[in-house]
Amino acid sequence: MSKGRTLTERSEALPALAEVFREHGFEGTSLSLISTATGLGKGSLYNFFPGGKEEMMRAVLADIDAWFDAAIFAPLEQAPDPAAAIAAMMREVEAYFRSGQRVCLVGWLGLGASRDPFGEPVKAYFARWIAALAACLQGGGVAESEATRLAEQAVAGIQGAIVLSRALGDDGAFVRLLRDHETRLTGAVTGRR
């Protein structure tokens, strides 16, 4: 965040908040780190987020959910061409997670000790992604149970690919694994498994 720029709306702080939470986790993120990342003093932070750090995280999760709704979930749910929608989802996921360099904050919360206060938004994020992808696959002629199984595998695979590529220091692993999932999913809707 630019130190020379004054934030006038809380939404302007959300990208910096998301990155500091991604880097340090919920528990590891202090007000000092947040202040440095956003360029806001403690008073300004509490002015924008009276509920403190938990309200900040809830706002970040809502912002992430809105992005995924517009870029991933709704296009999958409304896909006139399931194969094209799956390819578009993979492109968006690759860009969003910066080819595996960016941690999935929702996944991070789902695994950490801070899961409890944020359990519902975390669960809703993953459930919606699986349901949207399964609906897309069903729209491509895949049976409901198989569509759900493939969607669960793909979402879990994307999350695992983020972890693996970061652990190995190999951004190519993320992209390769995305392509494998894309091939499997588009093959299911085009009959080429």
Short mmCIF file of N, CA, C and O in Angstrom, two decimals, residues 32 40 47 49 54 56 59 65 73 85 89 91 95-96 100 120-121 132 152 160 172 175 177 192:
data_model
loop_
_atom_site.label_atom_id
_atom_site.label_comp_id
_atom_site.label_asym_id
_atom_site.label_seq_id
_atom_site.Cartn_x
_atom_site.Cartn_y
_atom_site.Cartn_z
N SER A 32 0.26 -4.34 14.07
CA SER A 32 1.44 -3.67 13.54
C SER A 32 1.68 -4.08 12.08
O SER A 32 1.94 -3.24 11.22
N LEU A 40 -2.32 2.31 7.31
CA LEU A 40 -3.28 2.93 8.23
C LEU A 40 -2.81 2.77 9.67
O LEU A 40 -2.29 1.71 10.05
N ASN A 47 -11.53 2.52 12.94
CA ASN A 47 -12.60 3.31 12.34
C ASN A 47 -13.25 2.52 11.20
O ASN A 47 -14.48 2.46 11.09
N PHE A 49 -12.83 -0.83 10.73
CA PHE A 49 -13.16 -2.18 11.19
C PHE A 49 -13.31 -2.17 12.72
O PHE A 49 -12.40 -2.61 13.44
N GLU A 54 -10.88 -9.73 13.60
CA GLU A 54 -11.88 -10.68 13.12
C GLU A 54 -12.79 -10.04 12.07
O GLU A 54 -13.11 -10.66 11.06
N MET A 56 -11.92 -7.64 10.10
CA MET A 56 -11.06 -7.49 8.92
C MET A 56 -11.05 -8.79 8.12
O MET A 56 -11.20 -8.78 6.90
N ALA A 59 -14.30 -9.38 6.35
CA ALA A 59 -14.41 -8.51 5.18
C ALA A 59 -13.57 -9.06 4.03
O ALA A 59 -14.00 -9.05 2.86
N ASP A 65 -15.03 -14.14 -1.62
CA ASP A 65 -16.25 -14.81 -2.05
C ASP A 65 -16.90 -14.07 -3.22
O ASP A 65 -17.35 -14.71 -4.18
N PHE A 73 -17.78 -19.18 -9.76
CA PHE A 73 -19.02 -19.89 -9.46
C PHE A 73 -20.13 -19.61 -10.46
O PHE A 73 -20.71 -20.53 -11.04
N ALA A 85 -16.36 -23.33 -20.10
CA ALA A 85 -16.46 -22.81 -18.73
C ALA A 85 -15.38 -23.42 -17.84
O ALA A 85 -14.79 -22.73 -17.00
N MET A 89 -12.46 -21.42 -16.00
CA MET A 89 -12.23 -21.55 -14.56
C MET A 89 -10.76 -21.78 -14.28
O MET A 89 -10.18 -21.14 -13.40
N ARG A 91 -8.14 -20.99 -16.12
CA ARG A 91 -7.37 -19.77 -16.40
C ARG A 91 -7.51 -18.77 -15.25
O ARG A 91 -6.53 -18.17 -14.82
N ALA A 95 -4.53 -17.54 -12.68
CA ALA A 95 -4.21 -16.12 -12.49
C ALA A 95 -4.40 -15.70 -11.03
O ALA A 95 -3.55 -15.01 -10.46
N TYR A 96 -5.50 -16.12 -10.42
CA TYR A 96 -5.79 -15.72 -9.05
C TYR A 96 -4.72 -16.20 -8.08
O TYR A 96 -4.28 -15.47 -7.20
N GLY A 100 0.29 -20.66 -8.55
CA GLY A 100 0.67 -21.42 -7.38
C GLY A 100 1.53 -20.66 -6.39
O GLY A 100 1.89 -21.20 -5.34
N GLU A 120 -18.08 -21.24 8.93
CA GLU A 120 -19.18 -21.18 7.96
C GLU A 120 -18.76 -20.59 6.61
O GLU A 120 -19.06 -21.16 5.57
N PRO A 121 -18.05 -19.44 6.58
CA PRO A 121 -17.62 -18.93 5.27
C PRO A 121 -16.65 -19.87 4.55
O PRO A 121 -16.70 -19.99 3.33
N ALA A 132 -20.94 -25.73 -7.91
CA ALA A 132 -20.94 -25.02 -9.20
C ALA A 132 -20.25 -25.85 -10.28
O ALA A 132 -20.74 -25.95 -11.41
N GLU A 152 -15.26 -32.65 -6.57
CA GLU A 152 -14.51 -32.74 -5.32
C GLU A 152 -13.03 -33.00 -5.57
O GLU A 152 -12.16 -32.37 -4.96
N GLY A 160 -4.39 -28.85 -3.29
CA GLY A 160 -3.16 -29.62 -3.12
C GLY A 160 -2.05 -29.13 -4.03
O GLY A 160 -0.88 -29.12 -3.64
N GLY A 172 5.77 -24.55 -11.82
CA GLY A 172 5.33 -25.39 -12.93
C GLY A 172 4.45 -26.54 -12.48
O GLY A 172 3.59 -26.99 -13.22
N VAL A 175 0.78 -25.43 -12.43
CA VAL A 175 0.22 -25.32 -13.78
C VAL A 175 0.02 -26.71 -14.39
O VAL A 175 -1.03 -26.98 -14.99
N LEU A 177 -0.53 -29.54 -12.83
CA LEU A 177 -1.64 -30.20 -12.17
C LEU A 177 -2.98 -29.58 -12.58
O LEU A 177 -3.98 -30.31 -12.74
N ARG A 192 -14.35 -37.81 -23.75
CA ARG A 192 -12.98 -38.29 -24.01
C ARG A 192 -12.26 -38.50 -22.69
O ARG A 192 -11.41 -37.73 -22.31
#
